[in-house]
mmCIF file of C-alpha atoms in Angstrom:
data_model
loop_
_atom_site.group_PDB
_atom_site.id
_atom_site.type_symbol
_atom_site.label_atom_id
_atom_site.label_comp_id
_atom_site.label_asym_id
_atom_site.label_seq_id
_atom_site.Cartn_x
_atom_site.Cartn_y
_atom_site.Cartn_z
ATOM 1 C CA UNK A 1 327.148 135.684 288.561
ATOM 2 C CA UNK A 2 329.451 138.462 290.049
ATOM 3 C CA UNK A 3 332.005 137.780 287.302
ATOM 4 C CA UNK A 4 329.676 138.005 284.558
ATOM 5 C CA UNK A 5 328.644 141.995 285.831
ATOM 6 C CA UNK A 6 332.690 143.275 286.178
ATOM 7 C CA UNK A 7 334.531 145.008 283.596
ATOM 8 C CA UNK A 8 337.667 142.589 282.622
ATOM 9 C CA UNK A 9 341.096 142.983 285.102
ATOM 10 C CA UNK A 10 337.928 145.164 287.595
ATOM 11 C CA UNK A 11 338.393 142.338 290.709
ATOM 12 C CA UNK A 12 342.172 142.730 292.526
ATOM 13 C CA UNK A 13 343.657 139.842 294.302
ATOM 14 C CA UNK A 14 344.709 141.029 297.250
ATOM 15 C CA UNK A 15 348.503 140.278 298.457
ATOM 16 C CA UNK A 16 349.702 139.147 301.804
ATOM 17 C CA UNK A 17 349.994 140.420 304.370
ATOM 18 C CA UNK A 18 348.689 143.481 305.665
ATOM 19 C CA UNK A 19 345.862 144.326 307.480
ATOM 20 C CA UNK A 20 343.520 141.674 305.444
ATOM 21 C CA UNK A 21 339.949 143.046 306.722
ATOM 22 C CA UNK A 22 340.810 146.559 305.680
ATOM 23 C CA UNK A 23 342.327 145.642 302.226
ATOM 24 C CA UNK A 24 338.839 143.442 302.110
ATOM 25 C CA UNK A 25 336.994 146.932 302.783
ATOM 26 C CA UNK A 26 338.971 149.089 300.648
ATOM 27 C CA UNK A 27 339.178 146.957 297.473
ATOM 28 C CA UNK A 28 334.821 146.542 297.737
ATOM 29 C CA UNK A 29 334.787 150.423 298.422
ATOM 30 C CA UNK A 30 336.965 151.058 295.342
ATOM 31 C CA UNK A 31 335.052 148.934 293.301
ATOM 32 C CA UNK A 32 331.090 150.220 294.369
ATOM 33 C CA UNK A 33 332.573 154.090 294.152
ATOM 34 C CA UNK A 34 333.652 153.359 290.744
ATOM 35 C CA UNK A 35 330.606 151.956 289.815
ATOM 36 C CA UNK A 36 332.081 148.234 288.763
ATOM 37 C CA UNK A 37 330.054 147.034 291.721
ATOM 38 C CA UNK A 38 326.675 148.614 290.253
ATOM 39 C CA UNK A 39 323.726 149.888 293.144
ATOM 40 C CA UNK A 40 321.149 146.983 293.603
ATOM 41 C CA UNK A 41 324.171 144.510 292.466
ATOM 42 C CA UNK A 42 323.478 141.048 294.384
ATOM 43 C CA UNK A 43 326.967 140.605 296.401
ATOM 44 C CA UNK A 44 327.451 136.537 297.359
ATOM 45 C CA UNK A 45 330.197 135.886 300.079
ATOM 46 C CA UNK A 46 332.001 133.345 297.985
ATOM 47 C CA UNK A 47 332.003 135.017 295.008
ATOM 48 C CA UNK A 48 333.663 137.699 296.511
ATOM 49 C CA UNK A 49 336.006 135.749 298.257
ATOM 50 C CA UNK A 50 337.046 133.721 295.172
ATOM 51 C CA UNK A 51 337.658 136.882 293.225
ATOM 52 C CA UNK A 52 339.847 138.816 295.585
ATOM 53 C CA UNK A 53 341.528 135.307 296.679
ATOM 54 C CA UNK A 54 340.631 135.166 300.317
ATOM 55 C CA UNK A 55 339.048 133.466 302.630
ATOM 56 C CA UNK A 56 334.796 134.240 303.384
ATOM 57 C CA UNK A 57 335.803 135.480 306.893
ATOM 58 C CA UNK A 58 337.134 139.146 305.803
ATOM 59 C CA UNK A 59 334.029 139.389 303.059
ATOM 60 C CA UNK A 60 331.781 138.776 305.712
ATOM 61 C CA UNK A 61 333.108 141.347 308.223
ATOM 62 C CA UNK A 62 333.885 143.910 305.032
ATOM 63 C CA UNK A 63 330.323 143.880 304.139
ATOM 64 C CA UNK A 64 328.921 144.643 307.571
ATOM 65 C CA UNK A 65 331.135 147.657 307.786
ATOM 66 C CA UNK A 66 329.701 148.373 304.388
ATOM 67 C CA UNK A 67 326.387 148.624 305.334
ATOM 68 C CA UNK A 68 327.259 150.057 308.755
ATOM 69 C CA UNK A 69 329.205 152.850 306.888
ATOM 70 C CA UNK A 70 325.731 152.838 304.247
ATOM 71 C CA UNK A 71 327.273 151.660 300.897
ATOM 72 C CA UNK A 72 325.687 147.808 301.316
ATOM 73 C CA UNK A 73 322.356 147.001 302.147
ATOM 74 C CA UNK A 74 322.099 144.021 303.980
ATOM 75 C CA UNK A 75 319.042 142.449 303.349
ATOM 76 C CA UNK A 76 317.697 139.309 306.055
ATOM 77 C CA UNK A 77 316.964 136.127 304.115
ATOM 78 C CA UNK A 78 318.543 137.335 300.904
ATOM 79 C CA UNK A 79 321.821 138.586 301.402
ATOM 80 C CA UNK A 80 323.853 141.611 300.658
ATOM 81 C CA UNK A 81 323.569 144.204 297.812
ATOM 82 C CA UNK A 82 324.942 147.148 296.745
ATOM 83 C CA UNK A 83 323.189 150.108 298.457
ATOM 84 C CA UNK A 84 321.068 152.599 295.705
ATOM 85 C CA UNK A 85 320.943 155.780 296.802
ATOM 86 C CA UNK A 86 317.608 157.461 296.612
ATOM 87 C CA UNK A 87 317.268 161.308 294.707
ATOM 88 C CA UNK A 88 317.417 162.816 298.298
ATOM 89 C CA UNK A 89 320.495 160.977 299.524
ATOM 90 C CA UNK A 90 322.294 162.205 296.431
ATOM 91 C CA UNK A 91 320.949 165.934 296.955
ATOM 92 C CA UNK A 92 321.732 166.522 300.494
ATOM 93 C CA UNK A 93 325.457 164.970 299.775
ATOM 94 C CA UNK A 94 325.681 167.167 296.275
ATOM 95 C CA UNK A 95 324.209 170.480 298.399
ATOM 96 C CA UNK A 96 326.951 170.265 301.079
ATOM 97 C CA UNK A 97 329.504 169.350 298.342
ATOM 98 C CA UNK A 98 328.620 172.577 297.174
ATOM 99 C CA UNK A 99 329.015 174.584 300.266
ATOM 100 C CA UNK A 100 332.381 173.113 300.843
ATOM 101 C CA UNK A 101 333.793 173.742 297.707
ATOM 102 C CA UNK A 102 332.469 176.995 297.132
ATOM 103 C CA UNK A 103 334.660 178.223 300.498
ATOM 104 C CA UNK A 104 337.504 176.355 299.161
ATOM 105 C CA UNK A 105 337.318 178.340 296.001
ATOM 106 C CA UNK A 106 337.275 181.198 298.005
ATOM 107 C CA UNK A 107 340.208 180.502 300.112
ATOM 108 C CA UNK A 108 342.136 179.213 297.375
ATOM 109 C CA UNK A 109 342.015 182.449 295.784
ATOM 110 C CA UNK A 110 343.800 184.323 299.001
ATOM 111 C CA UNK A 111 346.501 181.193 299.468
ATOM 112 C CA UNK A 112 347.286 180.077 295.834
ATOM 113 C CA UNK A 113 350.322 181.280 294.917
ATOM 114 C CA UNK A 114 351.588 181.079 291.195
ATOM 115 C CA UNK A 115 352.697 177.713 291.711
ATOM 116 C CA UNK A 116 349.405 176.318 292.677
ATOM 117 C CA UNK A 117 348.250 178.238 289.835
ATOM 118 C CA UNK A 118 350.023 175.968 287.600
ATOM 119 C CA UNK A 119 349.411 172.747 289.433
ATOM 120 C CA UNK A 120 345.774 173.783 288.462
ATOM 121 C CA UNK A 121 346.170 173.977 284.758
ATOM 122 C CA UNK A 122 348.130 170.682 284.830
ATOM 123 C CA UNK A 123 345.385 168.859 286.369
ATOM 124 C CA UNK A 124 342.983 170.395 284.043
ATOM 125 C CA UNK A 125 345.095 169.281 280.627
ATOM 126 C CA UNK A 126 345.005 165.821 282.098
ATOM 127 C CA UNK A 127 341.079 166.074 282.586
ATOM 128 C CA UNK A 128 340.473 167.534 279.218
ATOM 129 C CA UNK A 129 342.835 164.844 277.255
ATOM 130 C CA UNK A 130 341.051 162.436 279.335
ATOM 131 C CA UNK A 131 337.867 163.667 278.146
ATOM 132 C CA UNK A 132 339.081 163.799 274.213
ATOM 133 C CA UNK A 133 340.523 160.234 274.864
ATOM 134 C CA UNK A 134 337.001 159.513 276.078
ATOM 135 C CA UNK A 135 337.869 157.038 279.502
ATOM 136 C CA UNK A 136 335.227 158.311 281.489
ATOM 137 C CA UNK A 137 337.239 156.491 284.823
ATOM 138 C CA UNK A 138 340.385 158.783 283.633
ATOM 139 C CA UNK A 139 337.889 161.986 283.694
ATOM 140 C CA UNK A 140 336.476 161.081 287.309
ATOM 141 C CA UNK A 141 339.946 160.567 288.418
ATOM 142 C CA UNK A 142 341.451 164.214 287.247
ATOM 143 C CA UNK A 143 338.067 165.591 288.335
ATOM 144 C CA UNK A 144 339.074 164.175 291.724
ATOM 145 C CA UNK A 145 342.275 165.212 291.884
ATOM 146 C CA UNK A 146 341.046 168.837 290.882
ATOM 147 C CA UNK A 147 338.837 169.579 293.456
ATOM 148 C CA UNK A 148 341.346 167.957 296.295
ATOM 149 C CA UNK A 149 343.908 170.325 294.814
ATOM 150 C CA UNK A 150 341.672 173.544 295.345
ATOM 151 C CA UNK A 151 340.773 172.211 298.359
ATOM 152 C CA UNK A 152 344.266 171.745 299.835
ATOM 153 C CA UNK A 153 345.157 175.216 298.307
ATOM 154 C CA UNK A 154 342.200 176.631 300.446
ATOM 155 C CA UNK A 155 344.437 175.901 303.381
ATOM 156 C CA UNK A 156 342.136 175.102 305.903
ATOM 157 C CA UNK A 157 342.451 171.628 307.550
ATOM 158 C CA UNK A 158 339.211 171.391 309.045
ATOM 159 C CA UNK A 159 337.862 172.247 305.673
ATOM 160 C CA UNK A 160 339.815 169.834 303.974
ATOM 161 C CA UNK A 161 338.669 166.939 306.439
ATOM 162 C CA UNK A 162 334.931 167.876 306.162
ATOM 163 C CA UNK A 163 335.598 167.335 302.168
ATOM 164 C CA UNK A 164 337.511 164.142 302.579
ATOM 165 C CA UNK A 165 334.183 162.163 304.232
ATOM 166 C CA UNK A 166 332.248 162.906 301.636
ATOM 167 C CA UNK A 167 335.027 163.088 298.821
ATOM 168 C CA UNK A 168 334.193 158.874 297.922
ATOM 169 C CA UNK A 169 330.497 159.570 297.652
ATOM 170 C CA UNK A 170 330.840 162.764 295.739
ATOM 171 C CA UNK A 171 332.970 160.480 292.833
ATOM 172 C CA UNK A 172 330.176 157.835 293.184
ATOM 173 C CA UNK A 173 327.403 160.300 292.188
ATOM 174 C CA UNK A 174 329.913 162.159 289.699
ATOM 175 C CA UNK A 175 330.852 158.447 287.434
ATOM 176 C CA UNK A 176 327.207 157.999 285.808
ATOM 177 C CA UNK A 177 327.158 161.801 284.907
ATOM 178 C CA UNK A 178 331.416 162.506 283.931
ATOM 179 C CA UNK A 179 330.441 161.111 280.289
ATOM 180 C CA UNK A 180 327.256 163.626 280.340
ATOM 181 C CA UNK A 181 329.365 166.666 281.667
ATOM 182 C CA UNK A 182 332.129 166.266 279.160
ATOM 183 C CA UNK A 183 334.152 168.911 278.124
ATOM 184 C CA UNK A 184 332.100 171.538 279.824
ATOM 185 C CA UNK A 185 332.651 170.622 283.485
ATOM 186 C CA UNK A 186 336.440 171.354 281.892
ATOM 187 C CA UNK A 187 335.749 175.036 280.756
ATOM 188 C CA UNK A 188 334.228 175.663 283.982
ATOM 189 C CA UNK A 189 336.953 174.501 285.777
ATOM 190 C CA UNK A 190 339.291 176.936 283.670
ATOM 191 C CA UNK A 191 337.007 179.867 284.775
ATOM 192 C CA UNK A 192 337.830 178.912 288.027
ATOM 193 C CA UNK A 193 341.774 178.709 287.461
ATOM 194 C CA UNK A 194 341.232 181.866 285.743
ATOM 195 C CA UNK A 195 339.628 183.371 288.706
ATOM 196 C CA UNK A 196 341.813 181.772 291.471
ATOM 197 C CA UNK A 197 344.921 183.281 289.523
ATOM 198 C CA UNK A 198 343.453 186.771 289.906
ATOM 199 C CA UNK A 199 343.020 185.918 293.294
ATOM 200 C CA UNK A 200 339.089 187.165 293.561
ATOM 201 C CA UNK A 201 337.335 185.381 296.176
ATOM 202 C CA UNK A 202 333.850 186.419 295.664
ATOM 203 C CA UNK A 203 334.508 185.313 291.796
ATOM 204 C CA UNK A 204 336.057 181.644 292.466
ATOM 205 C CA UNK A 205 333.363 181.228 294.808
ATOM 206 C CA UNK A 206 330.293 182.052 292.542
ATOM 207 C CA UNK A 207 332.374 179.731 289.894
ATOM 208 C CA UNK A 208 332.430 176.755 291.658
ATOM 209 C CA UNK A 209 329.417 177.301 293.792
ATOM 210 C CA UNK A 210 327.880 177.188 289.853
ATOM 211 C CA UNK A 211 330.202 174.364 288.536
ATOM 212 C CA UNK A 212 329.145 171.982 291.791
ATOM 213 C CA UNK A 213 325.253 172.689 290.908
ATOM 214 C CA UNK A 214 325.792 171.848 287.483
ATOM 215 C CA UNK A 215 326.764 168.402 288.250
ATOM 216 C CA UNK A 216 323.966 168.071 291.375
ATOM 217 C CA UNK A 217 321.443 169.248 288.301
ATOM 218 C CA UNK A 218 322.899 166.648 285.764
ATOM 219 C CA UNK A 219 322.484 163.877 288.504
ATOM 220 C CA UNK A 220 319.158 163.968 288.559
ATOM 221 C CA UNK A 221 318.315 164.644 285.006
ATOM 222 C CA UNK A 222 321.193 161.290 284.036
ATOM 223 C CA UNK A 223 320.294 158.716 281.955
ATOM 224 C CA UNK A 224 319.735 155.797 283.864
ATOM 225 C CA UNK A 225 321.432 152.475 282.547
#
């Protein structure tokens, strides 16, 4: 049974009205990218439905654009599930990751001003108390909200749009491994701040271009559960 396989409070009911087939989409996006809708997880219509307290209709058409957009497999004569992604998938996503970020880095360290500085470091405090606290949804989170905020201070739009489409998969790869990473995906990221506020490109570059590998590395070396 769906219920039986979702962290307590996980499932949203969705309020009315809106745009019902998007808020469909998003809420089954949120929950697969945060791992509460697990990869090979059987998905039934009606479950579904009776969780998020709508009708089958908007399930139906969510989970086609699911598996259009490649996070559901839909499977004839059995149904949907949630899509696993194979060790390739994961390393040609991770590998581009890394090439994205690393220019970000880069460009952060020309455009970041003092301020963003310090936005930097306050992101970081919340991802190492999350870390201490141990609430391993907390840590993706700040890591998140890290790397959008280098990205954004790398001031490049086009940049920053390239990141965004493959910012949800990045976070799905990241959850099994944010527990594995710990405190050190932390450090690194001060090494970064530290070389961002000295405003050395070729420095914040090699840091993150390291920092992203580190986690492509640990993906494939995780403990599976």
């Amino acid at each position: 049974m769906l219920s039986a396989g979702l962290p307590e409070g996980a499932m949203p009911k969705l309020e009315r009205p809106g745009p019902l087939r998007e808020r469909v989409y998003e809420a089954l996006l949120e929950l697969i990218t945060t791992r509460s809708l697990r990869p090979g997880q059987h998905l039934v219509e009606s479950e579904l439905a009776q969780h998020l307290g709508v009708s089958r209709q908007p399930v139906r058409e969510a989970l086609q654009r699911l598996n259009t957009d490649g996070w559901v497999d839909l499977r004839p004569a059995q149904g949907a599930f949630v899509h696993e992604p194979t060790e390739e998938e994961a390393d040609q996503l991770l590998t581009v990751r890394t090439l994205l970020e690393a220019e970000a880095a880069r460009l952060a360290a020309v455009n970041a001003g003092a301020e963003g500085v310090a936005e930097l470091e306050d992101l970081c405090a919340r991802g190492e108390a999350a870390v201490g606290g141990a609430e391993v949804e907390k840590v993706v989170e700040a890591n998140a909200a890290f790397h959008a905020r280098v990205m954004g201070l790398a001031g490049n739009a086009v940049l920053a749009e390239l990141a965004r489409q493959v910012d949800r998969r990045v976070r799905w790869y990241y959850t099994p491994v944010a527990r594995q990473r710990g405190a050190q995906s932390w450090i690194e990221h001060r090494e970064l701040i530290a070389a961002i506020a000295d405003g050395d490109e070729r420095r914040a570059a090699d840091v993150m271009r390291e920092h992203t590998e580190h986690t492509r590395r640990s993906y494939h070396e995780r403990e599976r559960a």
